[in-house]
CSV table of C-alpha atoms in Angstrom, one decimal:
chain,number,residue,atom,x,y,z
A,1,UNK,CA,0.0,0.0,0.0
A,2,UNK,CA,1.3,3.6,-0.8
A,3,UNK,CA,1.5,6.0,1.6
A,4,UNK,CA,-1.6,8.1,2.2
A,5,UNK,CA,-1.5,11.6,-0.2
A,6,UNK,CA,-3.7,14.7,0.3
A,7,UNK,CA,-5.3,16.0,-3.0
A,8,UNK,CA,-7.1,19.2,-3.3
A,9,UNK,CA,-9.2,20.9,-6.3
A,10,UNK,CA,-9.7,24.4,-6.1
A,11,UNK,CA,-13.0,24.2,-8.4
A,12,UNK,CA,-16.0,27.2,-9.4
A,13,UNK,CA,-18.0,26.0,-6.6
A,14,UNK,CA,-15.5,25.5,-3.5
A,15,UNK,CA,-12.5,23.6,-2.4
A,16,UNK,CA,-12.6,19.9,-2.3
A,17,UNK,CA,-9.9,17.6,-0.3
A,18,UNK,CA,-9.5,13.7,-0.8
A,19,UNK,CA,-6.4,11.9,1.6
A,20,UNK,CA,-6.6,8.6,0.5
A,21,UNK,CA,-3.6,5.9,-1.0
A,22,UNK,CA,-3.6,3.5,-4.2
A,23,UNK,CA,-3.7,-0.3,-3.9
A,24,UNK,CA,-3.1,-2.8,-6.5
A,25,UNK,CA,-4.2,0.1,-9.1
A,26,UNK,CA,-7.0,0.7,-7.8
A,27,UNK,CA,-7.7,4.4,-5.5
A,28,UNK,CA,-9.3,4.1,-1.9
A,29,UNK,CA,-10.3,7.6,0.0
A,30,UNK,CA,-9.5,7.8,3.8
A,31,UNK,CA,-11.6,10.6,4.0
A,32,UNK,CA,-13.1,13.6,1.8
A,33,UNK,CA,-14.6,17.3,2.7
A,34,UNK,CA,-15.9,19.7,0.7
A,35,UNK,CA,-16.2,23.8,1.4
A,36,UNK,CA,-18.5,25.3,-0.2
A,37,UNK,CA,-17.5,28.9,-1.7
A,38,UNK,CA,-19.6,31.4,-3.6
A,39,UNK,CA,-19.4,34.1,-5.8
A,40,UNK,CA,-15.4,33.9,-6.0
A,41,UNK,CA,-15.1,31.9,-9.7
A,42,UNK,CA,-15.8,33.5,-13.0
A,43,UNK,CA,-15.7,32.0,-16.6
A,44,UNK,CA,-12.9,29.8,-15.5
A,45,UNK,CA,-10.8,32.2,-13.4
A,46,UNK,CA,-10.9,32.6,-9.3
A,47,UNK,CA,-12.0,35.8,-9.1
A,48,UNK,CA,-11.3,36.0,-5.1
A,49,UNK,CA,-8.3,34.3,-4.2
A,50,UNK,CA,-8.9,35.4,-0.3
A,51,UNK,CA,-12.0,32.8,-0.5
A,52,UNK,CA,-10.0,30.4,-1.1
A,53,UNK,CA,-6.9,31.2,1.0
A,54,UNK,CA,-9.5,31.6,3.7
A,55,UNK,CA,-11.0,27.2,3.2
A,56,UNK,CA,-7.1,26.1,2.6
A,57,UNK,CA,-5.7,27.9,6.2
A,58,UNK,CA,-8.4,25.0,7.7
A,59,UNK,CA,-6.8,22.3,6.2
A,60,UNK,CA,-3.6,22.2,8.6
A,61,UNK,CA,-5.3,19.9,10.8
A,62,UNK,CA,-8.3,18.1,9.7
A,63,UNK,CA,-10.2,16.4,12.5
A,64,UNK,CA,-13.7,15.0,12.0
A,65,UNK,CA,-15.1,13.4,14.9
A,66,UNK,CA,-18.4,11.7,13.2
A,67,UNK,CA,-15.6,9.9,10.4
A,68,UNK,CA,-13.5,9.6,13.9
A,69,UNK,CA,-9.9,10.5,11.7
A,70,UNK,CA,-7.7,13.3,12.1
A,71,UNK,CA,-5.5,14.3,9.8
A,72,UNK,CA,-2.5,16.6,9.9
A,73,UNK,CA,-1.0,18.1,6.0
A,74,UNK,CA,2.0,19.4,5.7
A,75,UNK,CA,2.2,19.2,1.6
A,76,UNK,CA,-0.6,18.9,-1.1
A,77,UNK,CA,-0.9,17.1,-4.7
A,78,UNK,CA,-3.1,19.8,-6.5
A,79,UNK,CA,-5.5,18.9,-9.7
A,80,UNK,CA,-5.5,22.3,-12.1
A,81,UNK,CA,-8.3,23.1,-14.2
A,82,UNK,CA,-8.1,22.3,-17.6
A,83,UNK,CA,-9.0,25.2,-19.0
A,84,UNK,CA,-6.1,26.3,-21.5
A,85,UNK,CA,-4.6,22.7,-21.8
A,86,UNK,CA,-2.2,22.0,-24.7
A,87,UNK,CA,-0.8,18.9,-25.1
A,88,UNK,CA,2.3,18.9,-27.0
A,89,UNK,CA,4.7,15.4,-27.6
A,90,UNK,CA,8.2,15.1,-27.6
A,91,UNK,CA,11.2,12.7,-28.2
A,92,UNK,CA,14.5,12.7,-26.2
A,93,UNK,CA,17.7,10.5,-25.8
A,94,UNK,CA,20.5,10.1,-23.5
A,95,UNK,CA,23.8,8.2,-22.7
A,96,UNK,CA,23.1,6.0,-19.4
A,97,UNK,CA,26.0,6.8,-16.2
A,98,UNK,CA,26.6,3.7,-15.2
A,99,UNK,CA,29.7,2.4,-16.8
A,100,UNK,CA,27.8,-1.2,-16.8
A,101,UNK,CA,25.2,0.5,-18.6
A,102,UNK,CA,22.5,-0.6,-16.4
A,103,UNK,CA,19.7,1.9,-16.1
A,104,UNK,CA,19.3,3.9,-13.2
A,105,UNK,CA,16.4,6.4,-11.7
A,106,UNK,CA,19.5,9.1,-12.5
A,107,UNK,CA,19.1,8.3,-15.9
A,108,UNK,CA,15.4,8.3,-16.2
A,109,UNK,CA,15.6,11.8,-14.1
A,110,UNK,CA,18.3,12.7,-16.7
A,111,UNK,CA,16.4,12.4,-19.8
A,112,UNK,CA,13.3,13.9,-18.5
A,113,UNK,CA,15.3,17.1,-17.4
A,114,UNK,CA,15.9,17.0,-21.5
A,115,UNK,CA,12.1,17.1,-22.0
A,116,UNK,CA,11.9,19.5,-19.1
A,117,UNK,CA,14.1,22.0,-20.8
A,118,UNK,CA,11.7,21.6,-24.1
A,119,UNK,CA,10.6,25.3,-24.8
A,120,UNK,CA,7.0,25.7,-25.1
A,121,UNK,CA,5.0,28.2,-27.7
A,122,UNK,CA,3.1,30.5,-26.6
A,123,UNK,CA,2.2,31.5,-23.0
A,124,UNK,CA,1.9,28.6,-21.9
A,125,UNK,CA,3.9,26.9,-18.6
A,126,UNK,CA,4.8,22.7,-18.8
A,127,UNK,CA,2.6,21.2,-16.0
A,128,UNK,CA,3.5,17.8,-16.1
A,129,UNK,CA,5.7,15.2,-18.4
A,130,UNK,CA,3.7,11.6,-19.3
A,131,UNK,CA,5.6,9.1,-20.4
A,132,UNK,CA,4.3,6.9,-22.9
A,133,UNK,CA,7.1,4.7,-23.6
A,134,UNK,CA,11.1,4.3,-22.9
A,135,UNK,CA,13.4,2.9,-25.7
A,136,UNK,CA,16.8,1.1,-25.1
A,137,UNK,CA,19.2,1.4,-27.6
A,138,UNK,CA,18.2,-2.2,-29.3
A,139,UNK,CA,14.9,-1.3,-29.5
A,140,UNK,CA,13.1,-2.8,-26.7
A,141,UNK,CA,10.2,-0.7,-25.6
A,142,UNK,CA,8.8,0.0,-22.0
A,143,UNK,CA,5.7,1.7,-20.7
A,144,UNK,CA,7.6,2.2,-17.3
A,145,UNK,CA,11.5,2.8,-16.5
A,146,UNK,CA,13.2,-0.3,-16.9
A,147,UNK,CA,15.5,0.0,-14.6
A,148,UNK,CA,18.1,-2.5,-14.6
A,149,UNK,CA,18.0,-3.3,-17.9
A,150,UNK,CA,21.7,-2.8,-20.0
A,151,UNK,CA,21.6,0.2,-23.1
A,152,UNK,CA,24.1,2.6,-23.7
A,153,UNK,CA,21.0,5.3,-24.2
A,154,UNK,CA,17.5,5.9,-22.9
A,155,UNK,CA,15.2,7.1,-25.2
A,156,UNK,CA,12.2,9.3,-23.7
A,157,UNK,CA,8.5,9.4,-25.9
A,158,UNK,CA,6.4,11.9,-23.3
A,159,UNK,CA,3.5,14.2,-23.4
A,160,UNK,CA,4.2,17.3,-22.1
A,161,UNK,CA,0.7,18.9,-20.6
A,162,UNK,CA,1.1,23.0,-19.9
A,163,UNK,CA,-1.4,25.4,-19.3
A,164,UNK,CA,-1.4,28.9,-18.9
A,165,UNK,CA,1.4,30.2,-17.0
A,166,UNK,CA,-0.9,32.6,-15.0
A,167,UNK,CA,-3.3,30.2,-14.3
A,168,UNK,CA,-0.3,27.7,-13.0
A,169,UNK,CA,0.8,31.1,-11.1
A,170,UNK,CA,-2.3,31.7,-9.2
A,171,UNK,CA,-3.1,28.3,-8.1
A,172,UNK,CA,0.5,27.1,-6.7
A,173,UNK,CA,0.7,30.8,-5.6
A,174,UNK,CA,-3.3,30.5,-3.4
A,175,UNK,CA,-1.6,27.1,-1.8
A,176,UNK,CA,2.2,27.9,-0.7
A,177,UNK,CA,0.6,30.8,0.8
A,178,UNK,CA,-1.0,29.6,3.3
A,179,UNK,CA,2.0,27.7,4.1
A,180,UNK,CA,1.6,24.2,2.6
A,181,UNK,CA,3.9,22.2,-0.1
A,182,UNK,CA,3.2,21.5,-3.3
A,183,UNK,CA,4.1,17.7,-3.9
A,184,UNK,CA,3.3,17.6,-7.6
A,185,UNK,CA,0.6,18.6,-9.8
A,186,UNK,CA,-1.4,17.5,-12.9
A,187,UNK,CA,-4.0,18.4,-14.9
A,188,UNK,CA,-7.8,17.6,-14.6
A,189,UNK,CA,-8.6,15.6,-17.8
A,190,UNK,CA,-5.7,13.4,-17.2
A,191,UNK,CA,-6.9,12.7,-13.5
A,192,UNK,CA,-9.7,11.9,-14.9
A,193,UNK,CA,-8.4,9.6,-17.6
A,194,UNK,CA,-6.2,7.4,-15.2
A,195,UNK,CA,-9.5,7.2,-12.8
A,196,UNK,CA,-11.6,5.7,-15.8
A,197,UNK,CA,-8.7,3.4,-16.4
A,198,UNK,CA,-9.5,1.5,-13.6
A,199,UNK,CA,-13.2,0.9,-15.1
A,200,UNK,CA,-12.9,-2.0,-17.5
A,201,UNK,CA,-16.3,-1.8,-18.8
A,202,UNK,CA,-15.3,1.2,-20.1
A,203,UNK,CA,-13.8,2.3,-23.6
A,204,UNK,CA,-10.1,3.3,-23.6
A,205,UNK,CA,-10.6,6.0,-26.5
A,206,UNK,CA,-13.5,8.1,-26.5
A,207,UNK,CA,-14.6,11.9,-25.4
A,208,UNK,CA,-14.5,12.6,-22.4
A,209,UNK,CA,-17.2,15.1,-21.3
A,210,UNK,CA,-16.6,16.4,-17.5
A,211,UNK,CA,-19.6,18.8,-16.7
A,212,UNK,CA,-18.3,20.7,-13.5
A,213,UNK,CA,-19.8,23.3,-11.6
A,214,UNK,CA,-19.1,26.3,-14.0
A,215,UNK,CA,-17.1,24.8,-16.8
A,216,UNK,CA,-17.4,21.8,-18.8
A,217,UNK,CA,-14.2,20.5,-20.5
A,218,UNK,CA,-13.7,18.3,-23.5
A,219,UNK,CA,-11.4,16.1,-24.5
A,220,UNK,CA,-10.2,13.7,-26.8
A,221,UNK,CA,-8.5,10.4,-25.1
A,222,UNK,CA,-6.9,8.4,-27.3
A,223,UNK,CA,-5.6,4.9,-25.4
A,224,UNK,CA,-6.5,6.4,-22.2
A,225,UNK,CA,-3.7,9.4,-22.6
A,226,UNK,CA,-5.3,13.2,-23.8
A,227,UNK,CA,-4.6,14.4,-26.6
A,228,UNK,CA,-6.4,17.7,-26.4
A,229,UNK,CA,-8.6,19.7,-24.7
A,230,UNK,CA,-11.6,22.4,-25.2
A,231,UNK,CA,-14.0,24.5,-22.5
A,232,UNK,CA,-16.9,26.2,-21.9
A,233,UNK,CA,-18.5,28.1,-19.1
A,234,UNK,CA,-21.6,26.8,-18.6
A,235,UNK,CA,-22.1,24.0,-15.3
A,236,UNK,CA,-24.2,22.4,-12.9
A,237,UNK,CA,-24.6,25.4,-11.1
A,238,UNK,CA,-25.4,27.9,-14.0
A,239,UNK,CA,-28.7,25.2,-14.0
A,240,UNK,CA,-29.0,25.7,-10.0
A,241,UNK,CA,-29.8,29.6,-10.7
A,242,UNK,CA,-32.3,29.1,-13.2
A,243,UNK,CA,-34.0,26.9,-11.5
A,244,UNK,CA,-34.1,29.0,-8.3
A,245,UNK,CA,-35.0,32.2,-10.6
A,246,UNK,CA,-37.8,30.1,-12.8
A,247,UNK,CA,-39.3,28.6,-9.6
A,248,UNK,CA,-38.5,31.7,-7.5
A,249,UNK,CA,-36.9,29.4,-4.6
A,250,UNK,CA,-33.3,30.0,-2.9
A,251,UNK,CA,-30.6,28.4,-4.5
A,252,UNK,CA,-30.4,25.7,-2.1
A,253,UNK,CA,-33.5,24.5,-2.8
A,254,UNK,CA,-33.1,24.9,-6.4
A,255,UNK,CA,-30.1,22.5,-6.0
A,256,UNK,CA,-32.1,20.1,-4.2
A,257,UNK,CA,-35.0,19.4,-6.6
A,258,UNK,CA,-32.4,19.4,-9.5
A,259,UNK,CA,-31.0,16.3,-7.7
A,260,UNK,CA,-33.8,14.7,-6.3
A,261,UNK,CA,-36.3,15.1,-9.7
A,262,UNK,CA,-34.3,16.1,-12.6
A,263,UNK,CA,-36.0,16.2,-15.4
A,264,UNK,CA,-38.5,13.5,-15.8
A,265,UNK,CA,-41.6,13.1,-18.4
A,266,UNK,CA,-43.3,10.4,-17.2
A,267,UNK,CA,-47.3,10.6,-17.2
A,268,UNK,CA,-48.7,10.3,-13.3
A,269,UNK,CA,-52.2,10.7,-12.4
A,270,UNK,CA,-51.9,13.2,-9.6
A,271,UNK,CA,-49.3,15.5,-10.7
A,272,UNK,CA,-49.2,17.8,-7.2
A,273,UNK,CA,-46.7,21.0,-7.2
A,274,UNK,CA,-43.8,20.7,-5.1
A,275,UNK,CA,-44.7,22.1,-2.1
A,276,UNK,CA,-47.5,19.2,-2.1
A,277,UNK,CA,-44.5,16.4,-1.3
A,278,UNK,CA,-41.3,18.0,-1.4
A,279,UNK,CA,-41.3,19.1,2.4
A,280,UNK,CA,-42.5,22.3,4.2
A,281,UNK,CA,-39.3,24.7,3.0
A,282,UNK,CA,-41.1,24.5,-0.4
A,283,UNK,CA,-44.4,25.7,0.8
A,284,UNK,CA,-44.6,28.8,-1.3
A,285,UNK,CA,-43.7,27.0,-4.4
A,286,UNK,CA,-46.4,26.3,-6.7
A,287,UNK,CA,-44.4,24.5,-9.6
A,288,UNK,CA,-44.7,21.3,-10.8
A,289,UNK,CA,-42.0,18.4,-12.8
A,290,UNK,CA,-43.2,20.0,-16.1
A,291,UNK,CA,-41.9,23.4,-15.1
A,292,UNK,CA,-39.1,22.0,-13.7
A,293,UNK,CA,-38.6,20.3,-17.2
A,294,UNK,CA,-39.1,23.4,-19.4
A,295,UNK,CA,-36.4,25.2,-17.4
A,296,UNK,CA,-34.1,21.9,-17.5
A,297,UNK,CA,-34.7,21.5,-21.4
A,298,UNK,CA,-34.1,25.5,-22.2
A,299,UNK,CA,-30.9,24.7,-20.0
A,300,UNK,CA,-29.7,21.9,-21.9
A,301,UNK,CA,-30.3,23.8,-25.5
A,302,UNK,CA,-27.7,25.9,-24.8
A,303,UNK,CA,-25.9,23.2,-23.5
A,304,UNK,CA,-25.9,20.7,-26.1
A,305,UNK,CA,-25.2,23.4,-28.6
A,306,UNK,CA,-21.9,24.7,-27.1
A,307,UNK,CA,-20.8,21.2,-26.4
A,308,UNK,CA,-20.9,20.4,-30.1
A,309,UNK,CA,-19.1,23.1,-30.6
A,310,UNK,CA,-16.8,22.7,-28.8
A,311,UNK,CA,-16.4,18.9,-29.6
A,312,UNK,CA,-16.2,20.3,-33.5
A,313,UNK,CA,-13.2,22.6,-32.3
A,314,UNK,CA,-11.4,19.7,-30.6
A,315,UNK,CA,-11.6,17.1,-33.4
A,316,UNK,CA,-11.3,19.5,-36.4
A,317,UNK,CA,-7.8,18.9,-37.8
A,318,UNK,CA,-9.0,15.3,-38.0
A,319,UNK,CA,-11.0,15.3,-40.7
A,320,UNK,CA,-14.0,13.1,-39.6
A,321,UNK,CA,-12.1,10.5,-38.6
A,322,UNK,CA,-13.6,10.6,-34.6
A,323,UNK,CA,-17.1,11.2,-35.3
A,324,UNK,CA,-18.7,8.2,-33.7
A,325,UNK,CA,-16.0,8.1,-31.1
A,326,UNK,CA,-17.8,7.4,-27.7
A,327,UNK,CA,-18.7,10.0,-25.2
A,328,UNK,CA,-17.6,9.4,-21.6
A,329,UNK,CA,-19.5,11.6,-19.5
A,330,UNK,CA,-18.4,12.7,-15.8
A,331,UNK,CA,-18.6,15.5,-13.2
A,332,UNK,CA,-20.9,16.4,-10.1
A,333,UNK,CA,-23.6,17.9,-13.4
A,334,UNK,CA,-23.1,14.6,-15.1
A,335,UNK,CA,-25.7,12.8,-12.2
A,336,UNK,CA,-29.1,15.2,-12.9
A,337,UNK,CA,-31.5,12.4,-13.7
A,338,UNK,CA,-32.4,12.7,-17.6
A,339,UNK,CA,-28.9,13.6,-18.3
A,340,UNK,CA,-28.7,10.6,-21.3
A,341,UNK,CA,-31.8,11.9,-22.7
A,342,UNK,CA,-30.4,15.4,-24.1
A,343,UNK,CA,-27.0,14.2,-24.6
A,344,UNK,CA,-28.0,11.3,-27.0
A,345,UNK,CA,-30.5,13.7,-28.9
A,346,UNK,CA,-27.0,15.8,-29.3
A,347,UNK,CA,-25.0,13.1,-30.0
A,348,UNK,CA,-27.0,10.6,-31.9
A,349,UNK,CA,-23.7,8.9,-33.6
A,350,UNK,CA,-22.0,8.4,-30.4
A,351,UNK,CA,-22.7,5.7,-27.5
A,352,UNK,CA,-23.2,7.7,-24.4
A,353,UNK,CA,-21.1,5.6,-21.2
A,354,UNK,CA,-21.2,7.2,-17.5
A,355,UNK,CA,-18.2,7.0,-15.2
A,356,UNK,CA,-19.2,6.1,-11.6
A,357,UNK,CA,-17.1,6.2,-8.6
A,358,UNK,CA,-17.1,2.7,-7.3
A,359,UNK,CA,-14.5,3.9,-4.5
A,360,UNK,CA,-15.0,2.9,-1.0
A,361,UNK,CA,-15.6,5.6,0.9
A,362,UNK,CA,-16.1,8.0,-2.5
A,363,UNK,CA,-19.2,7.3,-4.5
A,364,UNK,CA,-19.1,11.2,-5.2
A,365,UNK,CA,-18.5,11.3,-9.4
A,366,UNK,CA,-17.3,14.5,-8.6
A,367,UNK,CA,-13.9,13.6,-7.2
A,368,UNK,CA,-13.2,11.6,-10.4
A,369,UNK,CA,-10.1,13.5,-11.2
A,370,UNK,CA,-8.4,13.3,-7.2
A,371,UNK,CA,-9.0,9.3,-7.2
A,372,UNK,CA,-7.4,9.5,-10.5
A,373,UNK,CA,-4.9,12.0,-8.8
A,374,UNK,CA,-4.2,8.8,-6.6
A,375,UNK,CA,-3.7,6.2,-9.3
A,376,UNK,CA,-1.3,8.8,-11.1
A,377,UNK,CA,0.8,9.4,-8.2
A,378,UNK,CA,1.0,5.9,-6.6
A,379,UNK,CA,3.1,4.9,-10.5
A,380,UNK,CA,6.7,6.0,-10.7
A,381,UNK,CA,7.0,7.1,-14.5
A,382,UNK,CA,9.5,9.8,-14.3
A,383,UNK,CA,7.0,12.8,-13.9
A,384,UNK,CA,7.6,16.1,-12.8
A,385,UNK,CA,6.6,15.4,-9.2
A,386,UNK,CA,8.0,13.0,-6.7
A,387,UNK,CA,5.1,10.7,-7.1
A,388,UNK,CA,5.7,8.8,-3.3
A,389,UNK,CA,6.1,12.0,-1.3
A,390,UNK,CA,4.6,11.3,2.2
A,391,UNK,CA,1.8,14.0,2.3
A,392,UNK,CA,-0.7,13.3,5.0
A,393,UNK,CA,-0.4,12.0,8.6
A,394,UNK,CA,-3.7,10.4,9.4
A,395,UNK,CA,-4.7,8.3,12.7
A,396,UNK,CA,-8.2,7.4,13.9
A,397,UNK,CA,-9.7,9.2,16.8
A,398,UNK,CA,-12.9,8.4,19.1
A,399,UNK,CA,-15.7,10.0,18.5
A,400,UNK,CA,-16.3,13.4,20.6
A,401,UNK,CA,15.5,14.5,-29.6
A,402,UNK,CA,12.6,16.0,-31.8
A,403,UNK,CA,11.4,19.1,-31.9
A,404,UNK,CA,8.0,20.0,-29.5
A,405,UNK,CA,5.1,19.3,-31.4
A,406,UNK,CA,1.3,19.0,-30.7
A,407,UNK,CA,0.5,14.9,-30.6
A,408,UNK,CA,-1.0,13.6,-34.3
A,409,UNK,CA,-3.5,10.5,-34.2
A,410,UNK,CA,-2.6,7.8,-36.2
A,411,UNK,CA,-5.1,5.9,-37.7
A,412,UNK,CA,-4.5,2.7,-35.2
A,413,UNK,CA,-4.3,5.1,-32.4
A,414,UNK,CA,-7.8,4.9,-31.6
């Protein structure tokens, strides 16, 4: 069993934390929180980084008497938005340092300096390096370091994920400030894609769809690695409003009928308004499921129309070649009930699949991308980040070569 790692999202609806360890592949959560934080995100940027600062300063010492753990973080693995990813590929060789030319983590550490060093267009900073294979100098090829193994040269194939450089800025910036390490970091869709990994019934090339809070990201996996990356601003809790304007109930409320009914067309004799069964806070409210529907369906117009878009943006240079690719759909938005219904009347050429959290003690969708922040970590694969760094002290207390390039598809790729 790895050692237990802290993960933290800073997302448009709050702060979520997951300490929990990889075994046998597979992630398990010790325990999970979220903070709830309003008003401070806006169309993919943290508006008010004090917010936040304000939920991470609580996270020193963690103790929750009801899941009887207490927790103490010193350092934090941090998932980044993926909003502005590029995803570029790269090629690089070395000599090994041994003189009997048996590999060494020196020389794996050498040759992804090499990538490291890589310069990067644009604004963009590098994030993290993926490996996809290492090649000794007779050609044999490994997914992971082969260390031990006799070749006068290493040869490095990697993906090289940046984003943003003041987006990188701001978020490493929010969490050394309050006096915490960063252990390592990675992007969102990649999380993600090393989560669903661990779900065989599902496909290993496909879209992912992750329909957050504010922003919905969409990418293009290809053998469970991303190859790139598109967003929009438009989330779970956009619908939350108009539901609570359309229905004229708080937000909270709004929330809880999105969860609880979703949008739902079956015919039922006695059709009462909410406020009939839903409980006495909806007393005032004099809706029923078909305006409920309405406001879910004018919702999902807009939404099916910018995720085409953006799905047309992200496969364009391919000419076609993806247009029946499956759709793998996840985020906290992803569980309204009727989701399916809109997306496959969007996407009629595509099976529709839903990843599910089958974690123990995590059957939250929305903390996809920290369990697959877990799986990611708990491999050594020469990454950025020192992938078995000790990050959370948790006991249980009683209750009171090549030039950069952007990755190409090959037609056997998929």
């Amino acid at each position: 069993m790895d050692k237990p790692i802290a993960c933290i999202e800073l997302g448009a609806s709050g702060v979520k934390l997951l300490v929990g360890y990889c075994l046998n592949g597979e992630p398990y959560c010790i325990y999970r929180t979220f903070r709830k934080i309003r008003g401070a995100y806006n169309d993919g940027q943290i508006t008010d980084p004090k917010a936040y600062s304000a939920v991470l300063s609580t996270f020193h010492e963690v103790k929750d008497e009801q899941a009887k753990v207490s927790i103490n973080i010193s350092d934090f693995t941090l998932v980044l938005p993926s909003v502005g990813l590029q995803v570029y590929e790269n090629e690089k060789t070395t000599g090994t340092t041994a003189s009997s030319n048996e590999i060494a983590k020196l020389d794996i550490s050498n040759v992804v300096s090499l990538v490291r060093k890589q310069n990067i267009p644009g604004s963009n900073a590098i994030v993290d390096i993926v490996p996809d294979e290492f090649i000794l100098d007779n050609g044999e090829r490994y997914a992971n370091p082969p260390f031990g193994k006799k070749s006068e040269s290493i040869t490095i194939k990697a993906k090289i994920h940046t984003l943003p450089e003041g987006l990188l800025v701001l978020y490493k910036n929010l969490v050394q400030h309050e006096d915490f390490r960063i252990s390592g970091e990675s992007v969102s869709t990649y999380c993600l894609a090393e989560w669903i990994k661990t779900m065989p019934d599902l496909p290993t090339s496909y879209i992912l769809l992750d329909m957050g809070a504010k922003t919905t990201s969409v990418s293009l996996i290809g053998n469970g690695s991303p190859y790139g990356s598109q967003s929009f601003f438009l989330g779970g809790q956009d619908l939350t409003e108009m539901i609570a304007e359309g229905l004229s109930l708080e937000e909270g409320h709004a929330e809880i009928l999105k969860l609880r009914y979703g949008y739902d067309e079956r015919q039922i004799a006695y059709d009462p308004p909410f406020a009939a069964f839903a409980g006495p806070e909806y007393a005032t409210c004099q809706y029923k499921q078909k305006d409920l529907n309405n406001i879910i369906s004018s919702y999902f117009e807009e939404f099916g129309g910018l995720a085409k878009n953006a799905i047309n943006q992200l496969l364009s240079k391919y000419n076609g070649r993806f247009d029946t690719l499956p759709l793998v759909v996840t985020g906290g938005a992803s569980r309204l009930f009727g989701v399916k219904t809109f997306l496959s009347s969007v996407f009629p050429r595509r099976e529709i699949f839903f990843a599910k959290s089958k974690t123990i003690g995590c059957l939250d969708e929305g903390y996809g991308a920290l369990l697959g922040l877990l799986v990611a970590k708990s491999q050594y694969k020469g990454t950025l980040g020192d992938n078995h760094t000790s990050m959370a002290s948790v006991s249980r207390v009683s209750p009171k070569k090549e030039k950069t390039k952007r990755p190409s598809l090959e037609d056997d790729t998929l």
